[in-house]
Amino acid sequence: MEPQNFHSLVDEMDVDGEEQWENMRKWVAACVVAYATHVIFLVSLIRGPNYVDELTSMEGDYERQSLMRRLVKLNDVDCHDQLRMNKDAFANLVYILKGRGLIRDTMHSSVEEQVVRFLYIVGHNLRNRKVKFAFRRSGETVSRQFKHVLRAIISLEDLFLKQPDGKECPAEIKKNCKYYPYFKDCVGAIDGSHFRVKVSSSDAPRYRGRKSDPTQNVLAACTFDLKFTYILSGWEGSASDSRILKDALSRAHDRLIVPQGKYYLVDAGFQLKTGFLAPYRSTRYHLKEYSIHEPQNSRELFNLRHASSRNSIERAFGVLKKKFPMLRSGTQTYFDVDTQGDIVLACCILHNYLMGVDPNIKIIREVDEELMNKEPEIYPSLVDECREGELLRETIANDMWRDYNYEDDQEDFTTVHDKKNLKWSDEMDKCLVDALMEQKLKGQKIGGVFTSTAYKAAATNVSSKFQFSCDSTHVKNRVKTLKKHLASVKDILQNAKPAASHFRYTPVPNYENLDEIFGKDRATGSRAAGVKQRRLEWAREQNSIEEHGEAEWNDERDKYDNNEESSTSKAPTSSKKTSDDSKKKKMRMIDIVSEEISMLTASMGEVAAAIKLGNQRNYNEEELFDEIALVGGMTEISQMTVYQKLTGDVSAVRAFHKCPTERKRLWLLVKFGQEIFDHPSA
């Protein structure tokens, strides 16, 4: 064979080996990309459509980092405007949350970013969609981490929310001669405040009290340095402060504790009793009234100083709502009732924290000015009240005498002007209740409130049956009285008071119809909770998930595998059945995905084996040297020379190994020349 033919044959062998290797590399790369894309798609079926976007959102990461850098560079004034606290207070809050292990950095979100988003929401009352756009996060991430930070802040209650023990007199009392020693046993002030909530139309009547919008009535106690010591949120807005206080004193986990021999200051809406000092009724009380006229007697002096001390709870609520606009009464909320109640608890704890490290004097002054200009409540003096009582009594007596001596035969039909107040009998009440029930069935009770048409129709029924004039005003007033009677009966029966035990066997007039009409409009306090109860509920929830979550998952999966045919043949008959079907559907999807991933894993193993087979690195140095030695016809020096040259050329090693054994001598001759062989003709 001539040398030219040798060269062409070897070149052809090299080209074939290189092409095969290049084709294998392209095939492997294509397989890896295809498998990775398929895995991401399968996982996105479970994780949601935003998973791929999150995975590839490099631009969002850059914008979030840029936003956090801008926040770090803000001055204290701008930081207050954005986060409701200065930079040092924010850094210290993050340090506390990290140190207690309440919040941890995730793969994509730092603790700082999570806390910033929470403060941004409560400080500006932002919706999820706005925060999602500003921070380039998915809506699910924003909502989940918001609740995580919310629970973490509430968990700080043992640091920043402590009830007084009464061992020491408050400094604000002790250092002021106007209050000391008169209020030396006072430990704080108590009052309720309304916060707007979002509820369904069927629940709205229970949450609609003195405000036009549905609200929750939050009971709180505070010290005279404007720090909250007790919070009970969740009560419906129609519940009175005294009723909520009664519940707070009897709760199992979040009980309001009044130290022995001490008391709280309360307003005239609460009952005067042991542990709670209320002002004199029928006496001037509001601070604005005393800015014009000095106190004239001991009761007015007591009310003046009582009001100026009890005013601390109103100031605390005012500062709280100024710092966190989400809590303002006129602000529309975007969260459910339970979450809104938790937000109030968390904001009160943040308020206490900030009052210790970053009290905003400007906000406190604004609140003081607003309270001073607030319209006073009407507390008539004792003399004026007596005069009004005498006038009323005289008017009624004259009307009675006039009607008694009136000889005109018109007693059976009296105009509204002649008879302003109606004396309702049981028969009239029954007629009214039946008429209201009929109007309710006709759909004239909307959002828990009867329409004007319903009141007019009820008044017409009563007037026509009993032959006297009755208008909508009479009906509305009587409805209020009946609702109060219904509430009293429910309280008596539920609390099972011994003095009212006979009511259990005594029929209450129209009770069933009244309960049908107004029973759902009354506050129940079923959602009321304090910080300790909320933490206990979360702990139970977490323990339940850890202990039974995996077992329930396996049980449901086995149940689906064993009863697939029987379960699919039956139609769902309840919400529980629907929930079970939903779980089974999800488990089936996960099974499919798991099977697909297993197949992909096996395929990737085959790809790895192919790569391993075609990789020259699988030949170690000894094997390469042995292959060279098998060619023969070379001295040891020549063999070492060829070995060193091949190890420095990856493509040459690959081509040498691909070459058939009987042609390797020819390949070396063409590659390195005649000089490597001792006997060229051999």
XYZ file of C-alpha atoms in Angstrom:
682
model
C 0.000 0.000 0.000
C 1.357 3.378 -0.967
C 1.857 6.203 1.553
C -0.769 8.365 -0.158
C -3.405 5.719 0.404
C -2.259 5.401 4.009
C -2.764 9.127 4.593
C -6.227 9.237 3.020
C -7.382 6.234 5.016
C -6.219 7.671 8.320
C -7.729 11.076 7.557
C -11.023 9.379 6.792
C -10.870 7.558 10.113
C -10.195 10.821 11.990
C -13.059 12.613 10.244
C -15.514 9.824 11.030
C -14.534 9.773 14.708
C -14.810 13.526 15.055
C -18.215 13.620 13.387
C -19.525 10.833 15.580
C -18.313 12.602 18.715
C -19.739 15.932 17.612
C -23.100 14.355 16.804
C -23.153 12.629 20.187
C -22.424 15.889 21.991
C -25.270 17.656 20.179
C -27.632 14.786 20.926
C -26.721 14.798 24.614
C -27.127 18.581 24.877
C -30.525 18.418 23.182
C -31.650 15.629 25.538
C -30.576 17.564 28.634
C -32.394 20.726 27.517
C -35.531 18.788 26.605
C -35.600 16.866 29.881
C -34.976 20.001 31.966
C -37.770 21.868 30.186
C -40.150 18.960 30.689
C -39.331 18.739 34.406
C -39.956 22.478 34.855
C -43.279 22.143 33.048
C -44.375 19.214 35.222
C -43.437 20.977 38.433
C -45.282 24.095 37.275
C -48.482 22.031 37.097
C -48.311 21.686 40.874
C -46.614 24.912 41.855
C -48.787 27.116 39.636
C -48.359 29.144 36.462
C -46.079 31.701 38.135
C -43.351 29.152 38.849
C -41.576 29.491 35.519
C -41.812 33.278 35.717
C -40.260 33.259 39.184
C -37.511 30.935 38.022
C -36.492 33.199 35.165
C -37.219 36.633 36.661
C -33.724 38.090 36.627
C -35.111 41.537 35.944
C -37.334 41.314 39.019
C -34.361 40.391 41.206
C -32.469 43.408 39.971
C -35.396 45.770 40.625
C -35.956 44.385 44.137
C -32.290 44.832 44.986
C -32.411 48.370 43.622
C -35.505 49.127 45.736
C -33.889 47.784 48.911
C -30.761 49.865 48.236
C -32.893 52.991 47.904
C -34.621 52.251 51.210
C -31.285 51.827 52.964
C -30.128 55.223 51.698
C -33.279 57.079 52.829
C -33.080 59.641 55.602
C -35.176 59.196 58.736
C -37.978 61.483 57.518
C -38.447 59.579 54.252
C -38.049 56.271 56.061
C -40.873 57.323 58.424
C -43.049 58.121 55.425
C -42.455 54.722 53.831
C -42.031 52.288 56.758
C -43.560 54.282 59.673
C -40.247 54.096 61.594
C -36.658 55.271 61.255
C -33.802 53.142 59.930
C -32.413 52.217 63.354
C -35.815 51.045 64.570
C -36.258 48.977 61.424
C -32.820 47.388 61.743
C -33.479 46.568 65.398
C -36.866 45.022 64.569
C -35.265 42.795 61.928
C -32.548 41.839 64.420
C -35.170 40.783 66.997
C -37.169 38.749 64.483
C -34.018 37.032 63.227
C -32.611 36.447 66.690
C -35.767 34.690 67.854
C -35.935 32.589 64.716
C -39.390 33.890 63.817
C -38.440 34.797 60.227
C -35.638 33.351 58.119
C -34.111 34.184 54.778
C -35.529 32.146 51.935
C -33.866 31.244 48.667
C -35.250 34.366 47.001
C -36.411 36.697 49.838
C -34.400 38.143 52.683
C -35.891 38.907 56.084
C -35.469 42.623 55.408
C -37.513 42.432 52.223
C -40.300 40.452 53.895
C -40.577 42.953 56.771
C -40.437 45.909 54.368
C -43.342 44.510 52.367
C -45.397 44.007 55.525
C -44.753 47.551 56.771
C -45.429 48.906 53.304
C -48.861 47.257 53.242
C -50.049 48.243 56.740
C -48.478 51.683 56.488
C -50.195 52.594 53.221
C -53.175 50.207 53.085
C -52.066 48.718 49.774
C -53.697 45.884 47.905
C -51.886 42.703 47.010
C -51.778 43.558 43.318
C -49.949 46.862 43.928
C -47.332 45.284 46.167
C -46.951 42.447 43.673
C -46.127 44.953 40.944
C -43.851 47.145 43.093
C -41.714 44.265 44.394
C -41.955 42.041 41.298
C -43.291 39.112 43.299
C -46.158 36.749 42.641
C -49.420 37.404 44.450
C -49.112 34.087 46.280
C -45.642 34.996 47.581
C -46.786 38.417 48.789
C -49.825 36.972 50.601
C -47.969 34.023 52.160
C -45.039 36.056 53.446
C -47.348 38.824 54.688
C -49.126 36.323 56.940
C -45.772 34.869 57.996
C -44.503 38.269 59.154
C -47.906 39.006 60.721
C -47.664 35.927 62.921
C -44.027 36.630 63.731
C -44.820 40.122 65.032
C -47.748 38.849 67.103
C -45.342 36.312 68.607
C -43.433 39.253 70.143
C -46.304 39.872 72.583
C -44.283 38.524 75.511
C -41.767 41.333 74.907
C -44.001 44.291 74.093
C -47.490 43.530 75.464
C -47.541 42.976 79.225
C -50.354 43.569 81.685
C -49.429 45.669 84.750
C -48.870 43.913 88.061
C -49.810 47.010 90.128
C -46.716 46.854 92.315
C -45.640 50.389 91.455
C -47.582 53.573 90.896
C -47.271 54.844 87.291
C -44.725 57.652 86.971
C -47.237 59.853 85.114
C -49.513 59.708 88.187
C -46.865 59.885 90.882
C -45.109 62.949 89.452
C -48.275 65.012 88.992
C -49.874 66.556 92.073
C -53.230 66.794 90.258
C -53.466 63.005 90.190
C -51.392 61.861 93.147
C -52.346 60.516 95.623
C -55.934 60.473 94.349
C -55.289 58.024 91.484
C -52.335 56.209 93.038
C -54.077 52.826 92.655
C -54.926 53.376 88.998
C -53.016 51.130 86.568
C -54.339 52.437 83.249
C -57.369 53.214 81.113
C -59.749 51.030 79.106
C -61.937 51.786 76.115
C -63.150 50.310 72.858
C -62.480 51.492 69.333
C -64.047 50.540 66.017
C -62.047 49.278 63.032
C -63.627 48.718 59.658
C -63.959 45.134 58.372
C -65.055 43.394 55.191
C -67.879 40.880 55.706
C -70.646 39.316 53.691
C -74.044 40.995 53.444
C -75.582 38.322 55.670
C -73.106 39.053 58.480
C -73.138 42.833 58.045
C -75.971 43.551 60.566
C -73.942 42.041 63.409
C -70.958 44.231 62.526
C -72.918 47.432 61.930
C -73.206 49.324 65.213
C -72.994 53.048 65.674
C -70.970 53.299 62.466
C -72.593 53.136 59.040
C -69.972 50.654 57.820
C -69.375 47.187 59.289
C -66.746 47.369 62.009
C -65.169 45.279 64.716
C -65.101 46.647 68.248
C -61.624 46.228 69.747
C -61.264 46.516 73.510
C -57.870 47.718 74.722
C -56.160 48.819 77.916
C -53.136 51.076 78.043
C -50.832 52.778 80.500
C -50.392 56.522 80.731
C -47.293 56.442 78.494
C -49.606 55.353 75.612
C -48.492 51.711 75.529
C -51.130 49.020 75.179
C -51.250 46.351 77.868
C -54.262 44.340 76.712
C -56.038 43.861 73.369
C -59.130 41.857 72.476
C -60.112 42.029 68.809
C -62.801 40.324 66.750
C -66.019 41.406 68.483
C -68.741 42.615 66.142
C -69.350 46.347 65.925
C -72.887 46.051 67.318
C -71.547 44.774 70.662
C -71.304 47.325 73.459
C -68.072 48.081 75.290
C -69.476 46.793 78.582
C -70.413 43.462 77.019
C -66.925 43.010 75.561
C -65.377 43.911 78.906
C -67.465 41.225 80.567
C -66.145 38.713 78.039
C -62.553 39.887 78.566
C -62.795 39.229 82.307
C -63.950 35.646 81.801
C -61.765 34.396 78.931
C -59.628 31.315 79.431
C -56.421 32.323 77.633
C -56.621 36.097 77.156
C -58.229 37.195 80.387
C -57.988 40.814 81.439
C -56.322 40.849 84.853
C -57.020 43.628 87.350
C -54.464 43.532 90.188
C -55.870 43.234 93.694
C -56.868 46.637 95.062
C -56.219 48.399 91.712
C -58.545 49.764 89.049
C -58.777 51.037 85.477
C -60.341 54.306 84.371
C -63.361 53.873 82.078
C -65.872 56.228 80.491
C -69.596 56.520 81.192
C -70.363 53.687 78.753
C -69.068 51.175 81.310
C -70.612 50.190 84.598
C -69.105 51.521 87.798
C -67.875 48.492 89.750
C -64.860 47.071 91.531
C -61.756 47.435 89.381
C -63.297 49.988 87.013
C -63.745 53.631 87.924
C -66.301 55.506 85.806
C -67.054 59.258 85.903
C -70.136 60.867 87.410
C -73.092 60.804 85.098
C -75.176 63.930 84.546
C -72.021 66.000 85.028
C -69.735 67.770 82.578
C -66.977 65.432 81.505
C -65.318 66.343 78.194
C -62.059 68.306 78.365
C -63.266 70.880 75.855
C -66.094 71.859 78.182
C -63.634 72.731 80.949
C -61.509 74.824 78.602
C -64.318 77.410 78.753
C -65.721 76.996 82.270
C -63.787 75.952 85.352
C -65.196 73.132 87.511
C -67.875 74.355 89.905
C -68.037 71.497 92.419
C -66.271 68.334 93.552
C -67.951 66.120 90.945
C -66.959 68.357 88.076
C -63.390 68.523 89.381
C -63.277 64.731 89.621
C -64.646 64.357 86.091
C -62.106 66.855 84.751
C -59.110 65.001 86.144
C -60.657 61.636 85.377
C -61.106 62.675 81.727
C -57.569 64.049 81.415
C -56.154 60.752 82.751
C -58.485 58.412 80.888
C -57.735 60.385 77.743
C -54.544 58.316 77.373
C -56.462 55.415 75.811
C -58.018 57.709 73.198
C -54.581 59.170 72.486
C -53.109 55.675 72.108
C -55.815 54.677 69.614
C -55.335 57.966 67.757
C -51.566 57.504 67.435
C -52.074 53.885 66.363
C -54.409 54.859 63.528
C -52.148 57.727 62.487
C -49.133 55.433 62.208
C -50.965 52.681 60.366
C -53.617 54.151 58.026
C -54.981 50.666 57.325
C -56.682 50.859 60.742
C -58.482 54.158 60.252
C -62.242 53.919 60.584
C -62.985 55.350 57.140
C -60.415 53.200 55.344
C -61.668 50.280 53.280
C -59.951 47.030 54.153
C -59.048 44.258 51.727
C -58.599 41.425 54.245
C -61.054 39.015 55.829
C -62.310 39.484 59.380
C -59.842 37.136 61.070
C -56.829 38.569 59.253
C -57.969 42.126 59.969
C -58.241 41.250 63.663
C -54.698 39.860 63.572
C -53.499 43.023 61.837
C -54.893 45.105 64.712
C -53.017 42.913 67.211
C -49.768 43.152 65.244
C -50.029 46.922 64.792
C -50.628 47.398 68.533
C -47.455 45.420 69.267
C -45.530 47.477 66.689
C -46.961 50.613 68.287
C -45.620 49.567 71.699
C -42.235 48.761 70.166
C -42.032 52.152 68.451
C -43.148 54.052 71.553
C -40.040 52.653 73.221
C -37.458 53.201 70.465
C -38.953 55.735 68.052
C -41.920 57.726 69.416
C -43.192 60.114 66.775
C -43.758 63.373 68.692
C -45.328 65.017 65.655
C -48.086 62.417 65.426
C -48.747 62.586 69.178
C -49.196 66.368 68.972
C -51.571 66.034 66.032
C -53.681 63.531 67.967
C -53.770 65.756 71.071
C -54.948 68.690 68.994
C -57.683 66.637 67.330
C -58.938 65.320 70.670
C -59.036 68.812 72.139
C -61.179 70.030 69.222
C -63.449 67.005 69.339
C -67.119 67.753 69.921
C -68.048 67.001 73.542
C -70.512 64.301 74.458
C -73.698 65.465 76.109
C -73.566 64.971 79.860
C -76.212 67.349 81.285
C -75.716 68.733 84.766
C -77.821 67.473 87.649
C -79.784 70.740 87.920
C -80.587 70.844 84.225
C -81.630 67.214 84.298
C -84.010 67.846 87.181
C -85.540 70.801 85.389
C -86.062 68.761 82.239
C -87.609 65.973 84.298
C -90.003 68.372 85.992
C -91.013 69.867 82.662
C -91.634 66.440 81.155
C -93.660 65.318 84.156
C -95.787 68.463 84.067
C -96.448 68.094 80.343
C -97.551 64.475 80.684
C -99.859 65.283 83.629
C -101.549 68.087 81.692
C -102.037 65.837 78.654
C -103.551 63.132 80.811
C -105.997 65.553 82.435
C -106.986 67.026 79.091
C -107.649 63.609 77.563
C -109.488 62.472 80.681
C -111.990 65.360 80.535
C -112.295 65.394 76.753
C -115.954 64.595 75.907
C -115.669 64.362 72.136
C -116.113 60.761 70.977
C -112.720 60.388 69.222
C -110.914 58.234 71.744
C -110.911 55.216 69.405
C -108.819 56.984 66.807
C -106.109 59.341 67.987
C -103.896 61.256 65.619
C -100.157 61.045 65.827
C -100.004 64.643 67.001
C -102.295 63.849 69.941
C -100.482 60.658 70.896
C -96.723 60.739 70.420
C -95.952 57.625 72.463
C -97.820 54.355 71.961
C -98.381 51.832 74.676
C -97.774 48.497 73.021
C -99.665 45.407 74.129
C -98.762 41.769 73.497
C -101.370 41.590 70.717
C -99.869 44.657 69.038
C -96.383 43.204 69.332
C -97.555 39.968 67.731
C -99.174 41.868 64.876
C -95.992 43.876 64.347
C -93.727 40.818 64.438
C -95.969 38.902 62.006
C -95.970 41.864 59.631
C -92.172 42.117 59.782
C -91.839 38.371 59.185
C -94.039 38.704 56.109
C -91.930 41.592 54.817
C -88.754 39.587 55.367
C -90.128 36.710 53.310
C -90.908 39.219 50.559
C -87.247 40.255 50.480
C -87.741 43.623 52.167
C -84.854 43.010 54.584
C -81.676 43.806 52.671
C -78.259 43.559 54.264
C -79.837 42.983 57.659
C -81.883 46.192 57.502
C -85.599 46.529 56.747
C -86.503 48.875 53.925
C -88.727 51.910 54.396
C -91.434 50.032 52.484
C -91.360 47.259 55.103
C -91.732 49.725 57.992
C -94.626 51.487 56.272
C -96.401 48.193 55.562
C -95.978 47.055 59.192
C -97.282 50.396 60.474
C -100.306 50.120 58.176
C -101.111 46.629 59.458
C -100.953 47.710 63.093
C -103.030 50.857 62.448
C -105.784 49.029 60.540
C -106.108 46.222 63.092
C -106.144 48.304 66.277
C -107.795 51.465 64.919
C -105.189 54.072 65.814
C -102.537 55.932 63.883
C -99.117 54.290 63.791
C -96.302 55.451 61.547
C -92.819 54.172 60.637
C -91.226 56.020 63.551
C -93.346 54.112 66.073
C -92.459 50.841 64.387
C -88.726 51.584 64.370
C -88.741 52.532 68.050
C -90.671 49.408 68.971
C -88.304 47.253 66.928
C -85.364 48.622 68.919
C -87.135 47.730 72.159
C -87.978 44.227 70.965
C -84.375 43.631 69.892
C -83.177 44.678 73.358
C -85.668 42.302 74.985
C -84.504 39.481 72.731
C -80.856 40.158 73.610
C -81.686 40.147 77.331
C -83.533 36.834 77.088
C -80.649 35.252 75.159
C -78.126 36.461 77.729
C -80.225 35.091 80.581
C -80.713 31.694 78.960
C -77.130 31.286 77.791
C -75.535 32.359 81.060
C -77.991 30.214 83.040
C -78.338 32.646 85.914
C -80.070 31.075 88.969
C -82.345 34.073 89.417
C -83.694 33.632 85.888
C -84.066 29.852 85.869
C -87.867 30.105 85.664
C -87.568 31.621 82.189
C -86.549 28.197 80.898
C -90.096 26.975 81.394
C -91.955 30.249 80.756
C -92.944 31.070 77.175
C -91.543 34.340 75.865
C -94.016 36.154 73.576
C -93.043 35.993 69.884
C -89.600 34.579 70.778
C -89.294 32.233 67.789
C -90.285 34.845 65.227
C -88.081 37.494 66.851
C -85.166 35.091 66.851
C -85.844 34.319 63.189
C -85.914 38.013 62.279
C -83.191 39.473 64.497
C -81.281 36.496 65.918
C -78.477 36.684 63.361
C -78.154 40.468 63.765
C -76.773 40.163 67.277
C -73.057 40.090 68.044
C -71.757 36.747 69.298
C -68.043 37.362 69.767
C -67.254 34.031 68.116
C -64.243 35.541 66.339
C -62.933 37.463 69.341
C -59.337 36.601 70.205
C -56.320 38.050 71.925
C -52.662 37.493 71.153
C -52.244 34.483 73.438
C -55.253 32.693 71.992
C -54.112 33.359 68.426
C -50.640 31.989 69.176
C -52.189 28.932 70.825
C -54.378 28.299 67.775
C -51.373 28.572 65.442
C -49.353 26.198 67.624
C -52.165 23.633 67.560
C -52.485 24.020 63.817
C -48.751 23.478 63.319
C -48.685 20.439 65.606
C -51.656 18.958 63.791
C -49.908 19.369 60.446
C -46.665 17.845 61.712
C -48.297 14.895 63.495
C -51.121 13.974 61.159
C -50.296 15.616 57.840
C -48.215 12.802 56.379
C -50.440 10.072 57.822
C -53.579 11.675 56.388
C -51.840 12.093 53.044
C -50.951 8.404 52.886
C -54.414 7.346 54.071
C -56.099 9.453 51.418
C -53.769 8.106 48.762
C -54.374 4.489 49.755
C -58.095 5.160 49.890
C -57.984 6.513 46.370
C -55.946 3.596 45.036
C -58.219 0.976 46.639
C -61.589 2.617 46.001
C -61.070 4.468 42.762
C -63.877 2.724 40.898
C -66.408 2.914 43.727
C -65.646 6.521 44.583
C -65.893 7.733 41.002
C -69.214 5.963 40.451
C -70.921 7.869 43.268
C -72.028 11.460 42.839
C -70.828 13.940 45.496
C -73.543 14.661 48.045
C -71.821 17.085 50.410
C -69.066 19.623 50.649
C -66.889 17.029 52.383
C -67.320 14.681 49.419
C -66.329 17.484 47.064
C -63.273 18.179 49.164
C -62.284 14.501 49.103
C -62.669 14.378 45.321
C -60.498 17.461 44.998
C -57.802 15.834 47.127
C -57.956 12.654 45.053
C -57.680 14.605 41.844
C -54.623 16.400 43.133
C -53.048 13.129 44.317
C -53.659 11.589 40.922
C -51.929 14.516 39.259
C -48.982 14.150 41.643
C -48.780 10.425 40.890
C -48.647 11.175 37.181
C -45.947 13.787 37.684
C -43.967 11.436 39.926
C -44.119 8.721 37.268
C -43.002 11.162 34.598
C -40.087 12.345 36.735
C -39.053 8.722 37.379
C -39.011 8.076 33.641
C -36.984 11.233 33.110
C -34.525 10.118 35.771
C -34.048 6.779 34.007
C -33.583 8.549 30.683
C -31.049 10.907 32.170
C -29.208 7.851 33.490
C -29.006 6.492 29.962
C -27.702 9.841 28.734
C -25.069 9.819 31.453
C -24.055 6.291 30.461
C -23.722 7.380 26.840
C -21.610 10.341 27.853
C -19.473 8.064 29.990
C -19.051 5.624 27.115
C -17.941 8.305 24.682
C -15.717 10.203 27.060
C -11.987 9.579 26.624
C -11.401 10.331 30.244
C -12.652 6.820 31.070
C -9.278 5.528 29.770
C -6.687 5.931 32.454
C -2.987 6.459 31.823
C -2.070 2.783 32.205
C -4.613 1.679 29.599
C -3.360 4.261 27.096
C 0.254 3.199 27.607
C -0.706 -0.480 27.233
C -2.491 0.268 23.943
C 0.678 1.979 22.619
C 2.861 -0.907 23.752
C 0.625 -3.428 21.954
C 1.349 -1.733 18.616
C 4.961 -3.026 18.791
C 7.997 -2.076 16.751
C 8.987 0.801 19.129
C 11.628 1.202 21.766
C 10.669 2.236 25.260
C 11.847 5.777 24.505
C 9.671 5.919 21.391
C 6.674 4.558 23.341
C 7.109 7.249 26.007
C 7.440 9.947 23.336
C 4.149 8.864 21.697
C 2.437 8.616 25.078
C 3.418 12.191 26.053
C 2.290 13.599 22.724
C -1.079 11.841 22.857
C -1.902 12.906 26.433
C -1.531 16.519 25.335
C -3.961 16.167 22.425
C -7.520 15.164 23.387
C -8.760 14.669 19.839
C -5.728 12.535 18.982
C -6.355 10.264 21.964
C -9.997 9.879 20.957
C -9.042 9.044 17.353
C -6.368 6.568 18.507
C -8.841 4.672 20.661
C -11.449 4.628 17.898
C -8.993 3.170 15.415
C -9.133 -0.644 15.008
C -6.297 -2.562 16.670
C -4.813 -3.909 13.408
C -4.564 -0.365 11.964
C -3.155 1.506 15.001
C 0.468 0.942 13.790
C -0.469 2.601 10.459
C -2.197 5.455 12.330
C 0.956 6.116 14.441
C 3.165 5.986 11.355
C 1.111 8.646 9.598
C 0.727 10.725 12.773
C 4.334 10.765 14.036
C 6.478 9.571 11.088
C 9.009 6.822 10.435
C 11.407 7.828 13.199
C 9.362 6.293 16.031
C 9.819 2.764 14.701
C 13.063 0.782 14.924
C 12.128 -1.421 11.971
C 9.908 0.423 9.501
C 9.496 -2.684 7.339
C 8.329 -4.847 10.167
